[in-house]
Short mmCIF file of N, CA and C and ligand atoms in Angstrom, two decimals:
data_model
loop_
_atom_site.label_atom_id
_atom_site.label_comp_id
_atom_site.label_asym_id
_atom_site.label_seq_id
_atom_site.Cartn_x
_atom_site.Cartn_y
_atom_site.Cartn_z
N MET A 4 -16.23 16.98 -28.29
CA MET A 4 -15.76 15.68 -27.82
C MET A 4 -16.22 15.44 -26.38
N ALA A 5 -16.63 14.23 -26.12
CA ALA A 5 -17.12 13.92 -24.76
C ALA A 5 -15.98 14.00 -23.75
N LEU A 6 -16.33 14.49 -22.57
CA LEU A 6 -15.34 14.56 -21.50
C LEU A 6 -15.10 13.17 -20.94
N ARG A 7 -13.87 12.95 -20.46
CA ARG A 7 -13.56 11.65 -19.86
C ARG A 7 -14.25 11.53 -18.51
N GLU A 8 -14.63 10.31 -18.20
CA GLU A 8 -15.35 10.06 -16.97
C GLU A 8 -14.37 9.97 -15.80
N VAL A 9 -14.74 10.58 -14.67
CA VAL A 9 -13.91 10.51 -13.47
C VAL A 9 -14.30 9.26 -12.67
N LEU A 10 -13.33 8.40 -12.40
CA LEU A 10 -13.59 7.21 -11.60
C LEU A 10 -13.95 7.61 -10.18
N GLN A 11 -14.84 6.83 -9.57
CA GLN A 11 -15.27 7.16 -8.22
C GLN A 11 -15.06 5.99 -7.27
N PHE A 12 -14.76 6.34 -6.04
CA PHE A 12 -14.63 5.36 -4.97
C PHE A 12 -15.87 4.49 -4.93
N PRO A 13 -15.81 3.17 -4.80
CA PRO A 13 -14.61 2.36 -4.53
C PRO A 13 -14.00 1.69 -5.78
N ASP A 14 -13.90 2.40 -6.89
CA ASP A 14 -13.28 1.80 -8.08
C ASP A 14 -11.84 1.37 -7.76
N PRO A 15 -11.52 0.08 -7.94
CA PRO A 15 -10.19 -0.40 -7.55
C PRO A 15 -9.04 0.25 -8.33
N ARG A 16 -9.34 0.82 -9.49
CA ARG A 16 -8.27 1.46 -10.28
C ARG A 16 -7.70 2.69 -9.58
N LEU A 17 -8.48 3.25 -8.63
CA LEU A 17 -7.98 4.41 -7.87
C LEU A 17 -6.89 4.02 -6.89
N LYS A 18 -6.74 2.71 -6.66
CA LYS A 18 -5.75 2.25 -5.67
C LYS A 18 -4.42 1.85 -6.30
N ARG A 19 -4.35 1.90 -7.63
CA ARG A 19 -3.10 1.50 -8.29
C ARG A 19 -2.01 2.55 -8.07
N VAL A 20 -0.76 2.09 -8.03
CA VAL A 20 0.36 3.02 -8.01
C VAL A 20 0.73 3.31 -9.47
N SER A 21 0.76 4.58 -9.83
CA SER A 21 0.97 4.96 -11.24
C SER A 21 2.44 4.90 -11.63
N GLU A 22 2.64 4.68 -12.92
CA GLU A 22 4.00 4.56 -13.47
C GLU A 22 4.57 5.93 -13.83
N PRO A 23 5.89 6.11 -13.65
CA PRO A 23 6.52 7.35 -14.12
C PRO A 23 6.42 7.46 -15.65
N ILE A 24 6.44 8.69 -16.13
CA ILE A 24 6.39 8.95 -17.57
C ILE A 24 7.83 9.08 -18.07
N SER A 25 8.23 8.23 -19.02
CA SER A 25 9.62 8.29 -19.47
C SER A 25 9.80 9.31 -20.58
N GLU A 26 8.74 9.52 -21.36
CA GLU A 26 8.85 10.48 -22.46
C GLU A 26 7.49 11.12 -22.68
N VAL A 27 7.49 12.46 -22.89
CA VAL A 27 6.22 13.14 -23.13
C VAL A 27 5.86 12.99 -24.61
N THR A 28 4.89 12.16 -24.87
CA THR A 28 4.44 11.90 -26.24
C THR A 28 3.20 12.75 -26.53
N ASP A 29 2.74 12.71 -27.79
CA ASP A 29 1.50 13.42 -28.14
C ASP A 29 0.33 12.90 -27.33
N GLU A 30 0.37 11.59 -27.06
CA GLU A 30 -0.71 10.98 -26.26
C GLU A 30 -0.79 11.60 -24.86
N ILE A 31 0.41 11.81 -24.28
CA ILE A 31 0.46 12.41 -22.94
C ILE A 31 -0.06 13.84 -22.99
N ARG A 32 0.36 14.58 -24.04
CA ARG A 32 -0.11 15.97 -24.18
C ARG A 32 -1.63 16.01 -24.32
N GLU A 33 -2.16 15.05 -25.07
CA GLU A 33 -3.61 14.98 -25.26
C GLU A 33 -4.31 14.66 -23.93
N LEU A 34 -3.73 13.73 -23.18
CA LEU A 34 -4.30 13.38 -21.88
C LEU A 34 -4.28 14.59 -20.95
N ALA A 35 -3.19 15.38 -20.98
CA ALA A 35 -3.10 16.58 -20.15
C ALA A 35 -4.22 17.56 -20.49
N ARG A 36 -4.49 17.71 -21.78
CA ARG A 36 -5.60 18.59 -22.20
C ARG A 36 -6.93 18.05 -21.69
N ASP A 37 -7.11 16.74 -21.82
CA ASP A 37 -8.35 16.12 -21.33
C ASP A 37 -8.52 16.35 -19.83
N LEU A 38 -7.42 16.20 -19.07
CA LEU A 38 -7.49 16.40 -17.61
C LEU A 38 -7.92 17.82 -17.28
N CYS A 39 -7.34 18.79 -18.01
CA CYS A 39 -7.72 20.20 -17.78
C CYS A 39 -9.19 20.40 -18.10
N ASP A 40 -9.65 19.86 -19.22
CA ASP A 40 -11.07 20.02 -19.61
C ASP A 40 -11.99 19.51 -18.51
N VAL A 41 -11.66 18.32 -17.98
CA VAL A 41 -12.50 17.72 -16.93
C VAL A 41 -12.44 18.58 -15.67
N MET A 42 -11.21 19.01 -15.30
CA MET A 42 -11.03 19.80 -14.08
C MET A 42 -11.88 21.07 -14.13
N TYR A 43 -11.84 21.81 -15.26
CA TYR A 43 -12.59 23.07 -15.34
C TYR A 43 -14.08 22.81 -15.47
N ASP A 44 -14.44 21.69 -16.05
CA ASP A 44 -15.85 21.39 -16.25
C ASP A 44 -16.55 21.01 -14.95
N GLU A 45 -15.83 20.30 -14.07
CA GLU A 45 -16.51 19.72 -12.88
C GLU A 45 -17.17 20.75 -11.95
N PRO A 46 -16.59 21.82 -11.47
CA PRO A 46 -15.19 22.19 -11.56
C PRO A 46 -14.42 21.69 -10.36
N GLY A 47 -13.09 21.58 -10.58
CA GLY A 47 -12.20 21.21 -9.50
C GLY A 47 -10.96 22.07 -9.57
N ILE A 48 -10.06 21.93 -8.61
CA ILE A 48 -8.82 22.71 -8.64
C ILE A 48 -7.61 21.83 -8.92
N GLY A 49 -7.86 20.54 -9.11
CA GLY A 49 -6.76 19.63 -9.43
C GLY A 49 -7.32 18.30 -9.89
N LEU A 50 -6.54 17.60 -10.71
CA LEU A 50 -6.97 16.28 -11.17
C LEU A 50 -5.71 15.48 -11.49
N ALA A 51 -5.76 14.18 -11.20
CA ALA A 51 -4.63 13.31 -11.47
C ALA A 51 -5.04 12.27 -12.51
N ALA A 52 -4.08 11.88 -13.37
CA ALA A 52 -4.38 10.95 -14.46
C ALA A 52 -5.11 9.67 -14.00
N PRO A 53 -4.71 9.06 -12.86
CA PRO A 53 -5.41 7.83 -12.46
C PRO A 53 -6.90 8.04 -12.21
N GLN A 54 -7.32 9.29 -11.97
CA GLN A 54 -8.75 9.53 -11.75
C GLN A 54 -9.57 9.34 -13.02
N VAL A 55 -8.90 9.37 -14.18
CA VAL A 55 -9.62 9.05 -15.42
C VAL A 55 -9.15 7.69 -15.96
N GLY A 56 -8.54 6.90 -15.09
CA GLY A 56 -8.20 5.53 -15.46
C GLY A 56 -6.83 5.33 -16.09
N GLU A 57 -6.00 6.40 -16.13
CA GLU A 57 -4.66 6.27 -16.72
C GLU A 57 -3.63 6.24 -15.59
N ALA A 58 -3.01 5.08 -15.40
CA ALA A 58 -2.10 4.91 -14.26
C ALA A 58 -0.70 5.43 -14.57
N ILE A 59 -0.63 6.74 -14.85
CA ILE A 59 0.67 7.38 -15.11
C ILE A 59 0.79 8.64 -14.27
N ARG A 60 2.06 9.06 -14.05
CA ARG A 60 2.30 10.14 -13.09
C ARG A 60 2.18 11.51 -13.75
N LEU A 61 0.94 11.96 -13.88
CA LEU A 61 0.61 13.24 -14.51
C LEU A 61 -0.52 13.88 -13.70
N ILE A 62 -0.31 15.16 -13.31
CA ILE A 62 -1.37 15.87 -12.61
C ILE A 62 -1.57 17.25 -13.23
N VAL A 63 -2.76 17.80 -13.04
CA VAL A 63 -3.01 19.19 -13.40
C VAL A 63 -3.59 19.89 -12.17
N VAL A 64 -3.17 21.15 -11.96
CA VAL A 64 -3.59 21.91 -10.78
C VAL A 64 -3.83 23.35 -11.21
N ASP A 65 -4.92 23.93 -10.73
CA ASP A 65 -5.14 25.36 -10.91
C ASP A 65 -5.95 25.85 -9.73
N THR A 66 -5.25 26.28 -8.69
CA THR A 66 -5.95 26.66 -7.46
C THR A 66 -6.45 28.09 -7.52
N LYS A 67 -6.02 28.85 -8.51
CA LYS A 67 -6.40 30.27 -8.54
C LYS A 67 -7.62 30.51 -9.42
N TRP A 68 -7.98 29.51 -10.19
CA TRP A 68 -9.08 29.65 -11.12
C TRP A 68 -10.42 29.71 -10.40
N THR A 69 -11.30 30.61 -10.86
CA THR A 69 -12.68 30.61 -10.37
C THR A 69 -13.61 30.75 -11.56
N GLU A 70 -14.88 30.43 -11.37
CA GLU A 70 -15.88 30.50 -12.45
C GLU A 70 -15.86 31.86 -13.17
N GLU A 71 -15.73 32.96 -12.38
CA GLU A 71 -15.85 34.29 -12.97
C GLU A 71 -14.58 34.70 -13.72
N ASP A 72 -13.49 34.05 -13.36
CA ASP A 72 -12.21 34.44 -13.91
C ASP A 72 -11.95 33.68 -15.21
N ILE A 73 -11.77 34.43 -16.28
CA ILE A 73 -11.60 33.76 -17.57
C ILE A 73 -10.19 33.20 -17.69
N ALA A 74 -9.25 33.82 -16.97
CA ALA A 74 -7.86 33.42 -17.10
C ALA A 74 -7.61 32.05 -16.47
N ARG A 75 -7.46 31.08 -17.30
CA ARG A 75 -7.14 29.75 -16.80
C ARG A 75 -5.66 29.50 -17.02
N ASN A 76 -5.02 29.09 -15.96
CA ASN A 76 -3.58 28.94 -16.05
C ASN A 76 -3.16 27.63 -15.37
N PRO A 77 -3.49 26.51 -16.00
CA PRO A 77 -3.23 25.23 -15.33
C PRO A 77 -1.74 24.90 -15.26
N LEU A 78 -1.36 24.37 -14.12
CA LEU A 78 -0.02 23.80 -14.01
C LEU A 78 -0.13 22.34 -14.42
N ILE A 79 0.63 21.95 -15.42
CA ILE A 79 0.59 20.57 -15.88
C ILE A 79 1.93 19.94 -15.51
N LEU A 80 1.90 18.95 -14.63
CA LEU A 80 3.14 18.44 -14.05
C LEU A 80 3.33 16.95 -14.31
N VAL A 81 4.49 16.65 -14.88
CA VAL A 81 4.86 15.28 -15.22
C VAL A 81 5.80 14.76 -14.12
N ASN A 82 5.54 13.58 -13.63
CA ASN A 82 6.36 12.95 -12.56
C ASN A 82 6.59 13.88 -11.36
N PRO A 83 5.52 14.50 -10.83
CA PRO A 83 5.71 15.41 -9.69
C PRO A 83 6.15 14.65 -8.44
N GLU A 84 6.97 15.32 -7.67
CA GLU A 84 7.54 14.69 -6.50
C GLU A 84 7.77 15.77 -5.44
N ILE A 85 7.36 15.51 -4.22
CA ILE A 85 7.59 16.48 -3.16
C ILE A 85 8.96 16.20 -2.56
N VAL A 86 9.84 17.21 -2.58
CA VAL A 86 11.21 17.00 -2.10
C VAL A 86 11.46 17.63 -0.75
N GLU A 87 10.56 18.56 -0.37
CA GLU A 87 10.67 19.16 0.97
C GLU A 87 9.29 19.44 1.49
N ARG A 88 9.07 19.16 2.77
CA ARG A 88 7.80 19.53 3.38
C ARG A 88 8.05 20.12 4.75
N ASP A 89 7.21 21.11 5.10
CA ASP A 89 7.42 21.81 6.36
C ASP A 89 6.08 22.27 6.92
N GLY A 90 5.97 22.35 8.23
CA GLY A 90 4.78 22.88 8.88
C GLY A 90 3.59 21.94 8.77
N LYS A 91 2.50 22.37 9.39
CA LYS A 91 1.29 21.56 9.38
C LYS A 91 0.10 22.45 9.08
N ILE A 92 -0.85 21.89 8.36
CA ILE A 92 -2.07 22.63 8.07
C ILE A 92 -3.22 21.63 8.01
N THR A 93 -4.39 22.05 8.46
CA THR A 93 -5.57 21.20 8.36
C THR A 93 -6.56 21.88 7.43
N TRP A 94 -6.98 21.14 6.43
CA TRP A 94 -7.85 21.72 5.40
C TRP A 94 -9.03 20.78 5.20
N SER A 95 -10.18 21.35 4.95
CA SER A 95 -11.35 20.51 4.64
C SER A 95 -11.27 20.13 3.15
N GLU A 96 -10.98 18.87 2.89
CA GLU A 96 -10.75 18.43 1.51
C GLU A 96 -11.96 17.69 0.94
N GLY A 97 -12.07 17.78 -0.36
CA GLY A 97 -13.05 17.00 -1.10
C GLY A 97 -12.33 16.43 -2.29
N CYS A 98 -13.01 15.60 -3.08
CA CYS A 98 -12.33 14.96 -4.22
C CYS A 98 -13.39 14.55 -5.23
N LEU A 99 -13.09 14.77 -6.51
CA LEU A 99 -14.04 14.39 -7.55
C LEU A 99 -14.27 12.88 -7.57
N SER A 100 -13.33 12.12 -7.02
CA SER A 100 -13.47 10.66 -6.99
C SER A 100 -14.13 10.16 -5.70
N VAL A 101 -14.43 11.08 -4.80
CA VAL A 101 -15.07 10.70 -3.52
C VAL A 101 -16.34 11.53 -3.38
N PRO A 102 -17.44 11.10 -4.02
CA PRO A 102 -18.62 11.94 -4.11
C PRO A 102 -19.24 12.26 -2.75
N ASP A 103 -19.78 13.46 -2.64
CA ASP A 103 -20.61 13.88 -1.50
C ASP A 103 -19.91 13.76 -0.15
N PHE A 104 -18.66 14.15 -0.07
CA PHE A 104 -17.97 14.05 1.21
C PHE A 104 -16.83 15.05 1.29
N ASN A 105 -16.70 15.63 2.47
CA ASN A 105 -15.55 16.48 2.80
C ASN A 105 -15.07 16.09 4.18
N ALA A 106 -13.78 16.21 4.40
CA ALA A 106 -13.26 15.95 5.74
C ALA A 106 -11.94 16.68 5.91
N GLU A 107 -11.66 17.00 7.16
CA GLU A 107 -10.41 17.69 7.45
C GLU A 107 -9.25 16.72 7.41
N VAL A 108 -8.20 17.12 6.70
CA VAL A 108 -7.01 16.30 6.57
C VAL A 108 -5.81 17.15 6.99
N GLU A 109 -4.91 16.55 7.76
CA GLU A 109 -3.70 17.29 8.14
C GLU A 109 -2.58 16.98 7.15
N ARG A 110 -1.95 18.03 6.65
CA ARG A 110 -0.85 17.87 5.70
C ARG A 110 0.24 18.90 6.00
N ALA A 111 1.33 18.82 5.25
CA ALA A 111 2.38 19.84 5.36
C ALA A 111 1.84 21.16 4.83
N SER A 112 2.19 22.26 5.49
CA SER A 112 1.66 23.56 5.06
C SER A 112 2.52 24.19 3.95
N GLN A 113 3.77 23.72 3.85
CA GLN A 113 4.66 24.23 2.79
C GLN A 113 5.36 23.05 2.15
N VAL A 114 5.44 23.09 0.84
CA VAL A 114 6.16 22.01 0.14
C VAL A 114 7.02 22.60 -0.98
N VAL A 115 8.05 21.86 -1.31
CA VAL A 115 8.81 22.14 -2.53
C VAL A 115 8.62 20.92 -3.43
N LEU A 116 8.26 21.20 -4.67
CA LEU A 116 7.92 20.13 -5.60
C LEU A 116 8.84 20.17 -6.81
N HIS A 117 9.29 19.02 -7.20
CA HIS A 117 10.05 18.89 -8.45
C HIS A 117 9.20 18.11 -9.45
N ALA A 118 9.25 18.54 -10.70
CA ALA A 118 8.49 17.84 -11.75
C ALA A 118 9.10 18.21 -13.09
N ARG A 119 8.46 17.76 -14.16
CA ARG A 119 8.82 18.21 -15.50
C ARG A 119 7.59 18.80 -16.14
N ASP A 120 7.80 19.74 -17.07
CA ASP A 120 6.65 20.27 -17.79
C ASP A 120 6.45 19.46 -19.07
N LEU A 121 5.49 19.88 -19.90
CA LEU A 121 5.18 19.08 -21.09
C LEU A 121 6.29 19.14 -22.14
N ASP A 122 7.26 20.05 -21.97
CA ASP A 122 8.42 20.08 -22.87
C ASP A 122 9.57 19.25 -22.30
N GLY A 123 9.31 18.62 -21.17
CA GLY A 123 10.36 17.79 -20.55
C GLY A 123 11.34 18.58 -19.70
N LYS A 124 11.08 19.89 -19.56
CA LYS A 124 11.99 20.74 -18.76
C LYS A 124 11.70 20.57 -17.27
N PRO A 125 12.78 20.50 -16.46
CA PRO A 125 12.56 20.40 -15.02
C PRO A 125 11.96 21.68 -14.44
N VAL A 126 11.02 21.53 -13.53
CA VAL A 126 10.45 22.69 -12.84
C VAL A 126 10.53 22.46 -11.33
N GLU A 127 10.71 23.58 -10.61
CA GLU A 127 10.67 23.52 -9.16
C GLU A 127 9.64 24.53 -8.68
N ILE A 128 8.74 24.08 -7.83
CA ILE A 128 7.68 24.97 -7.35
C ILE A 128 7.66 24.95 -5.83
N GLU A 129 7.62 26.16 -5.25
CA GLU A 129 7.42 26.27 -3.81
C GLU A 129 5.97 26.64 -3.60
N ALA A 130 5.29 25.90 -2.75
CA ALA A 130 3.86 26.17 -2.55
C ALA A 130 3.53 26.17 -1.08
N GLU A 131 2.46 26.90 -0.74
CA GLU A 131 2.00 26.88 0.65
C GLU A 131 0.48 26.87 0.66
N GLU A 132 -0.05 26.56 1.85
CA GLU A 132 -1.48 26.54 2.10
C GLU A 132 -2.24 25.74 1.04
N LEU A 133 -3.30 26.35 0.43
CA LEU A 133 -4.17 25.56 -0.44
C LEU A 133 -3.39 24.88 -1.57
N GLU A 134 -2.45 25.61 -2.16
CA GLU A 134 -1.71 25.02 -3.28
C GLU A 134 -0.86 23.83 -2.81
N ALA A 135 -0.27 23.97 -1.63
CA ALA A 135 0.52 22.87 -1.07
C ALA A 135 -0.37 21.66 -0.77
N VAL A 136 -1.55 21.94 -0.22
CA VAL A 136 -2.51 20.87 0.08
C VAL A 136 -2.90 20.15 -1.22
N CYS A 137 -3.17 20.95 -2.23
CA CYS A 137 -3.61 20.39 -3.51
C CYS A 137 -2.53 19.50 -4.14
N PHE A 138 -1.29 19.94 -4.13
CA PHE A 138 -0.20 19.11 -4.66
C PHE A 138 -0.12 17.78 -3.91
N GLN A 139 -0.22 17.85 -2.58
CA GLN A 139 -0.10 16.61 -1.80
C GLN A 139 -1.27 15.67 -2.09
N HIS A 140 -2.46 16.25 -2.23
CA HIS A 140 -3.66 15.46 -2.54
C HIS A 140 -3.52 14.78 -3.91
N GLU A 141 -3.08 15.55 -4.91
CA GLU A 141 -2.99 14.99 -6.27
C GLU A 141 -1.87 13.94 -6.37
N ILE A 142 -0.75 14.20 -5.71
CA ILE A 142 0.35 13.23 -5.77
C ILE A 142 -0.04 11.96 -5.02
N ASP A 143 -0.84 12.09 -3.97
CA ASP A 143 -1.39 10.90 -3.30
C ASP A 143 -2.12 10.00 -4.30
N HIS A 144 -2.90 10.63 -5.19
CA HIS A 144 -3.63 9.84 -6.21
C HIS A 144 -2.66 8.98 -7.01
N LEU A 145 -1.47 9.51 -7.30
CA LEU A 145 -0.49 8.76 -8.11
C LEU A 145 0.01 7.54 -7.34
N ASP A 146 -0.09 7.61 -6.02
CA ASP A 146 0.34 6.47 -5.19
C ASP A 146 -0.84 5.62 -4.72
N GLY A 147 -2.00 5.85 -5.32
CA GLY A 147 -3.17 5.04 -4.99
C GLY A 147 -3.80 5.38 -3.66
N ILE A 148 -3.56 6.62 -3.18
CA ILE A 148 -4.08 7.04 -1.87
C ILE A 148 -5.16 8.11 -2.06
N LEU A 149 -6.28 7.93 -1.38
CA LEU A 149 -7.35 8.94 -1.39
C LEU A 149 -7.34 9.68 -0.06
N PHE A 150 -7.95 10.89 -0.05
CA PHE A 150 -7.90 11.65 1.22
C PHE A 150 -8.63 10.91 2.34
N ILE A 151 -9.59 10.05 1.98
CA ILE A 151 -10.29 9.29 3.04
C ILE A 151 -9.39 8.21 3.64
N ASP A 152 -8.24 7.96 3.03
CA ASP A 152 -7.26 7.06 3.65
C ASP A 152 -6.45 7.79 4.72
N ARG A 153 -6.64 9.11 4.81
CA ARG A 153 -5.85 9.91 5.76
C ARG A 153 -6.72 10.50 6.88
N ILE A 154 -7.94 9.98 7.03
CA ILE A 154 -8.80 10.44 8.13
C ILE A 154 -8.98 9.27 9.10
N SER A 155 -9.67 9.52 10.21
CA SER A 155 -9.81 8.46 11.22
C SER A 155 -10.59 7.28 10.63
N ARG A 156 -10.32 6.09 11.18
CA ARG A 156 -11.03 4.89 10.73
C ARG A 156 -12.53 5.04 10.85
N LEU A 157 -12.95 5.67 11.95
CA LEU A 157 -14.39 5.81 12.20
C LEU A 157 -15.02 6.68 11.11
N LYS A 158 -14.42 7.85 10.85
CA LYS A 158 -14.96 8.75 9.83
C LYS A 158 -14.98 8.07 8.47
N ARG A 159 -13.89 7.32 8.21
CA ARG A 159 -13.79 6.65 6.92
C ARG A 159 -14.89 5.61 6.78
N SER A 160 -15.09 4.81 7.84
CA SER A 160 -16.07 3.74 7.71
C SER A 160 -17.48 4.30 7.64
N LEU A 161 -17.73 5.44 8.28
CA LEU A 161 -19.05 6.07 8.14
C LEU A 161 -19.28 6.48 6.69
N TYR A 162 -18.23 7.04 6.08
CA TYR A 162 -18.37 7.43 4.68
C TYR A 162 -18.57 6.21 3.78
N VAL A 163 -17.80 5.16 4.03
CA VAL A 163 -17.89 3.96 3.18
C VAL A 163 -19.30 3.38 3.24
N GLN A 164 -19.88 3.35 4.44
CA GLN A 164 -21.26 2.86 4.59
C GLN A 164 -22.24 3.72 3.80
N LYS A 165 -22.08 5.04 3.94
CA LYS A 165 -22.98 5.97 3.26
C LYS A 165 -22.88 5.81 1.74
N ARG A 166 -21.64 5.66 1.29
CA ARG A 166 -21.39 5.52 -0.15
C ARG A 166 -21.97 4.21 -0.69
N LYS A 167 -21.81 3.13 0.07
CA LYS A 167 -22.36 1.84 -0.36
C LYS A 167 -23.88 1.91 -0.46
N LYS A 168 -24.47 2.59 0.51
CA LYS A 168 -25.93 2.75 0.51
C LYS A 168 -26.37 3.53 -0.74
N ALA A 169 -25.64 4.63 -1.03
CA ALA A 169 -25.97 5.44 -2.20
C ALA A 169 -25.84 4.62 -3.48
N LEU A 170 -24.81 3.79 -3.55
CA LEU A 170 -24.60 2.97 -4.75
C LEU A 170 -25.71 1.92 -4.89
N ARG A 171 -26.13 1.34 -3.74
CA ARG A 171 -27.24 0.37 -3.78
C ARG A 171 -28.51 1.04 -4.29
N GLU A 172 -28.75 2.27 -3.79
CA GLU A 172 -29.97 2.97 -4.20
C GLU A 172 -29.92 3.31 -5.68
N GLU A 173 -28.73 3.70 -6.16
CA GLU A 173 -28.56 3.99 -7.59
C GLU A 173 -28.87 2.76 -8.42
N ALA A 174 -28.33 1.60 -7.97
CA ALA A 174 -28.51 0.35 -8.71
C ALA A 174 -29.99 -0.03 -8.72
N GLU A 175 -30.67 0.16 -7.59
CA GLU A 175 -32.08 -0.18 -7.53
C GLU A 175 -32.89 0.74 -8.43
N ALA A 176 -32.54 2.04 -8.40
CA ALA A 176 -33.29 3.00 -9.21
C ALA A 176 -33.16 2.70 -10.69
N SER A 177 -31.99 2.19 -11.09
CA SER A 177 -31.78 2.01 -12.53
C SER A 177 -32.52 0.79 -13.08
N VAL A 178 -32.99 -0.12 -12.22
CA VAL A 178 -33.74 -1.26 -12.76
C VAL A 178 -35.23 -0.97 -12.82
N LEU A 179 -35.66 0.15 -12.28
CA LEU A 179 -37.10 0.45 -12.29
C LEU A 179 -37.53 0.86 -13.70
ZN1 LIG B 212 -8.78 13.85 -5.49
#
């Protein structure tokens, strides 16, 4: 089966605020599987449903996975919410929806997250460093926020210019 396409900046669908999930249906479970497939294929360490065009509050995260490691253990989180944040950390972030760009973003270094799993059971996760950064990044997607919305205006506008130029070149190349 073909993998779902990841939307890329400046697709306006990335700016939507996603809806909470009231009930975990088979459709949601299928979407969660699709998100994991895309995440491992890209590869990435996290993916949010709105990145594949579904404006619902579902994320998948696996910060421990590497190419060499066969053990994949994705966290699949329904309606994730950060209930506590502490400390500060600066991490160089990238995003599958923001091609060819990395930038340092300041976030909380420790978070406590509440969510539900695919069985509807409540889960509480304490995370720090990369995992905490990843949760904050993915939950931002659910609120229509990209990491480039959290960097300086100058850095952001430099990226936007570069991206527009790349898109123009792509469009020109495709008509040849
Ligand atoms: Zn992202």
